[in-house]
Short mmCIF file of C-alpha atoms in Angstrom, two decimals:
data_model
loop_
_atom_site.label_atom_id
_atom_site.label_comp_id
_atom_site.label_asym_id
_atom_site.label_seq_id
_atom_site.Cartn_x
_atom_site.Cartn_y
_atom_site.Cartn_z
CA MET A 1 0.00 0.00 0.00
CA TRP A 2 2.92 2.32 0.73
CA SER A 3 4.39 1.60 -2.69
CA VAL A 4 1.10 2.40 -4.42
CA ALA A 5 0.50 5.57 -2.40
CA THR A 6 3.98 6.94 -3.10
CA THR A 7 4.26 6.11 -6.81
CA ALA A 8 0.78 6.17 -8.42
CA ASP A 9 0.58 9.30 -10.57
CA LEU A 10 -3.10 9.09 -11.54
CA PRO A 11 -6.18 9.27 -9.29
CA PHE A 12 -7.00 5.84 -7.88
CA GLU A 13 -9.11 3.90 -5.43
CA LEU A 14 -7.28 1.21 -3.47
CA ILE A 15 -9.05 -2.09 -2.79
CA VAL A 16 -7.31 -4.74 -0.68
CA ALA A 17 -8.56 -8.33 -0.90
CA LEU A 18 -7.24 -10.38 2.03
CA ALA A 19 -9.89 -13.04 2.53
CA PRO A 20 -8.55 -16.57 3.21
CA GLN A 21 -9.56 -17.89 -0.20
CA SER A 22 -8.04 -18.39 -3.64
CA VAL A 23 -6.44 -15.63 -5.70
CA ALA A 24 -9.23 -15.96 -8.26
CA LYS A 25 -11.95 -15.47 -5.63
CA ASN A 26 -10.12 -12.55 -4.04
CA ARG A 27 -9.67 -10.83 -7.39
CA ASN A 28 -13.33 -11.29 -8.26
CA ALA A 29 -14.30 -9.93 -4.85
CA GLY A 30 -12.15 -6.87 -5.52
CA LEU A 31 -13.80 -6.38 -8.91
CA ASP A 32 -17.22 -6.55 -7.24
CA ARG A 33 -16.20 -3.56 -5.10
CA ALA A 34 -14.43 -1.56 -7.83
CA SER A 35 -16.20 1.47 -9.30
CA GLN A 36 -13.82 2.38 -12.14
CA ASP A 37 -13.27 1.01 -15.63
CA VAL A 38 -9.47 0.80 -15.58
CA VAL A 39 -8.17 -1.77 -13.10
CA ALA A 40 -4.60 -2.41 -11.95
CA PHE A 41 -4.01 -5.74 -10.24
CA LEU A 42 -0.96 -5.90 -7.98
CA ASP A 43 0.47 -8.71 -5.89
CA ASP A 44 1.37 -7.83 -2.31
CA ASP A 45 5.10 -8.45 -2.84
CA VAL A 46 5.93 -5.78 -5.43
CA LEU A 47 7.79 -2.48 -5.26
CA LEU A 48 6.67 0.01 -7.88
CA PRO A 49 8.67 2.64 -9.78
CA ALA A 50 7.64 6.24 -10.32
CA HIS A 51 5.08 6.79 -13.11
CA TRP A 52 4.31 3.08 -13.47
CA LEU A 53 0.56 3.67 -13.51
CA SER A 54 0.46 6.43 -16.13
CA ARG A 55 2.86 4.53 -18.39
CA LEU A 56 0.82 1.33 -18.32
CA VAL A 57 -2.45 3.24 -18.81
CA GLU A 58 -0.90 5.21 -21.67
CA ALA A 59 0.19 1.99 -23.38
CA LEU A 60 -3.28 0.52 -22.90
CA ALA A 61 -4.94 3.62 -24.36
CA GLY A 62 -2.55 3.65 -27.31
CA ALA A 63 -3.99 0.59 -29.05
CA ARG A 64 -7.63 -0.48 -29.07
CA ASP A 65 -6.72 -4.15 -29.55
CA LEU A 66 -4.82 -4.34 -26.25
CA GLY A 67 -6.61 -6.33 -23.58
CA ALA A 68 -4.06 -5.82 -20.80
CA VAL A 69 -0.59 -4.37 -20.25
CA SER A 70 1.92 -5.74 -17.75
CA ALA A 71 5.11 -4.32 -16.27
CA ARG A 72 8.56 -5.85 -16.64
CA LEU A 73 9.44 -7.88 -13.55
CA THR A 74 12.81 -8.32 -11.84
CA PHE A 75 13.96 -9.89 -8.61
CA ALA A 76 15.17 -7.56 -5.85
CA ASP A 77 18.81 -8.26 -6.81
CA GLY A 78 18.24 -7.25 -10.43
CA ARG A 79 17.85 -10.71 -11.94
CA PRO A 80 15.15 -10.78 -14.62
CA GLN A 81 11.89 -12.68 -14.18
CA MET A 82 10.93 -12.19 -17.83
CA ARG A 83 12.48 -13.14 -21.16
CA ASP A 84 13.76 -10.29 -23.34
CA ALA A 85 12.21 -11.88 -26.43
CA ALA A 86 8.74 -11.56 -24.88
CA LEU A 87 9.04 -7.90 -23.91
CA GLY A 88 7.62 -4.96 -25.79
CA GLY A 89 5.35 -1.97 -25.56
CA ALA A 90 2.03 -1.42 -27.27
CA ASP A 91 3.60 -2.85 -30.45
CA GLY A 92 4.90 -5.93 -28.67
CA PRO A 93 4.19 -9.59 -29.38
CA ALA A 94 0.59 -10.63 -29.92
CA ALA A 95 0.58 -13.86 -27.94
CA THR A 96 2.39 -12.94 -24.72
CA THR A 97 0.85 -14.62 -21.70
CA ILE A 98 1.55 -11.87 -19.20
CA PRO A 99 2.00 -12.49 -15.47
CA GLY A 100 -0.70 -11.42 -13.06
CA THR A 101 1.81 -9.80 -10.70
CA CYS A 102 1.24 -6.27 -12.02
CA PHE A 103 -1.05 -5.48 -14.94
CA VAL A 104 -3.60 -2.90 -16.08
CA TYR A 105 -6.72 -3.38 -18.19
CA SER A 106 -10.09 -1.86 -19.11
CA ARG A 107 -13.08 -3.74 -17.77
CA ARG A 108 -15.25 -2.53 -20.65
CA ARG A 109 -12.74 -3.63 -23.26
CA VAL A 110 -12.60 -7.23 -21.93
CA ASN A 111 -16.35 -7.33 -21.21
CA ASP A 112 -15.65 -7.46 -17.45
CA GLN A 113 -13.92 -10.84 -17.76
CA ARG A 114 -13.71 -12.50 -14.32
CA PHE A 115 -11.31 -15.08 -12.91
CA ASP A 116 -12.27 -18.76 -12.84
CA HIS A 117 -12.92 -19.46 -9.15
CA ARG A 118 -12.35 -23.20 -9.64
CA TYR A 119 -8.59 -22.61 -9.46
CA ARG A 120 -7.44 -23.29 -5.92
CA GLY A 121 -4.88 -21.24 -4.03
CA SER A 122 -2.67 -19.50 -6.58
CA GLN A 123 -1.12 -20.26 -9.99
CA TRP A 124 -2.69 -20.66 -13.44
CA GLU A 125 -5.76 -18.49 -12.78
CA ASP A 126 -4.02 -15.49 -14.38
CA THR A 127 -2.98 -17.41 -17.48
CA ASP A 128 -6.55 -18.66 -17.81
CA TRP A 129 -7.86 -15.06 -17.61
CA VAL A 130 -5.36 -13.91 -20.24
CA TRP A 131 -6.34 -16.69 -22.63
CA HIS A 132 -10.00 -15.69 -22.34
CA VAL A 133 -8.95 -12.15 -23.26
CA HIS A 134 -7.04 -13.51 -26.27
CA GLN A 135 -10.20 -15.34 -27.34
CA ARG A 136 -11.84 -11.92 -27.68
CA GLY A 137 -9.22 -11.00 -30.29
CA LEU A 138 -7.25 -8.79 -27.90
CA ARG A 139 -3.50 -8.77 -27.28
CA THR A 140 -1.69 -8.71 -23.95
CA VAL A 141 1.79 -7.19 -23.80
CA VAL A 142 4.61 -6.24 -21.46
CA CYS A 143 5.96 -2.68 -21.28
CA ARG A 144 9.73 -2.90 -21.48
CA ASP A 145 10.33 0.48 -19.79
CA VAL A 146 8.27 -0.11 -16.61
CA HIS A 147 10.43 -2.08 -14.15
CA VAL A 148 8.69 -3.56 -11.12
CA VAL A 149 10.57 -5.40 -8.39
CA HIS A 150 8.80 -8.63 -7.53
CA GLU A 151 10.13 -10.01 -4.25
CA HIS A 152 9.00 -13.46 -5.25
CA GLN A 153 9.94 -16.21 -2.81
CA VAL A 154 10.01 -19.72 -4.26
CA GLY A 155 8.13 -21.98 -1.89
CA PRO A 156 5.67 -24.86 -1.82
CA LYS A 157 2.53 -24.36 -3.92
CA PRO A 158 0.19 -27.16 -2.84
CA HIS A 159 -2.33 -26.60 -5.64
CA LEU A 160 0.12 -26.05 -8.51
CA GLU A 161 -0.24 -29.45 -10.17
CA ASP A 162 -3.99 -29.64 -9.64
CA ASN A 163 -4.43 -26.19 -11.17
CA MET A 164 -2.21 -27.10 -14.12
CA ARG A 165 -4.27 -30.25 -14.75
CA TYR A 166 -7.47 -28.24 -14.58
CA PHE A 167 -6.05 -25.69 -17.04
CA LEU A 168 -4.96 -28.48 -19.40
CA GLY A 169 -8.38 -30.11 -19.25
CA LYS A 170 -10.10 -26.80 -19.89
CA TRP A 171 -7.93 -25.58 -22.78
CA GLY A 172 -6.55 -28.83 -24.19
CA ARG A 173 -2.93 -27.69 -24.04
CA LEU A 174 -0.41 -25.72 -21.98
CA PRO A 175 1.31 -22.47 -23.06
CA THR A 176 4.35 -22.82 -25.29
CA VAL A 177 7.67 -21.20 -24.43
CA THR A 178 7.09 -18.43 -26.98
CA GLU A 179 3.69 -17.65 -25.48
CA CYS A 180 5.10 -17.08 -21.99
CA ALA A 181 6.97 -14.04 -20.77
CA THR A 182 8.35 -15.78 -17.68
CA ILE A 183 12.02 -16.73 -17.73
CA ASP A 184 12.84 -20.41 -17.18
CA ARG A 185 15.43 -21.90 -14.83
CA ASP A 186 18.07 -22.45 -17.51
CA GLU A 187 17.78 -18.85 -18.70
CA LEU A 188 18.02 -17.63 -15.12
CA ARG A 189 21.15 -19.71 -14.44
CA ALA A 190 22.76 -18.34 -17.61
CA TRP A 191 22.09 -14.73 -16.64
CA SER A 192 25.04 -12.61 -15.55
CA ARG A 193 24.90 -9.16 -14.02
CA PRO A 194 25.73 -6.46 -16.60
CA PRO A 195 28.81 -4.34 -15.85
CA ILE A 196 28.34 -1.06 -14.02
CA PRO A 197 28.71 1.80 -16.55
CA GLY A 198 32.07 3.52 -16.20
CA ALA A 199 33.44 0.94 -13.78
CA VAL A 200 37.12 0.00 -14.15
CA GLU A 201 37.86 -3.70 -13.83
CA GLN A 202 40.65 -4.56 -11.41
#
């Protein structure tokens, strides 16, 4: 809440969904309470940069075939959480399955698409939502110039496999590598920190 209050550069209403239920149910409960057309969903473990909101909204407004716009995610130490090949602005790739960590969309444009409450806990409900948006002929993209720190902690996800099976049964397939923006483990292991500009190597 502090991060939102200190960085949001457009008028906003803040809705916090903390009920002990799934992410999908909490997000739908938040939408039930929302009064505005443009919605920004944020996980509770993100740190936001200045002007993130206006930049994402500007990208969304810049193309009528955009269903949602996400920020670029990094770990707190600078490691990327997203593949460079999947990043772009309003003219970015058409089939990017964006993460639900931080994204903006127009409720009218997606016909107030809701999250499937049959997903338990967390994981896969966001991809499901994005694919429904794609079915409407809309694109979802990542803004390369909006960097959001996602303090993601890898831990046990008890419903991960069940949710993946449900997704597979519902859609008949899983996302391909080119459809996903998220970096994989091999790409993450191969990443090396770029040199500091102007630094002299010893």
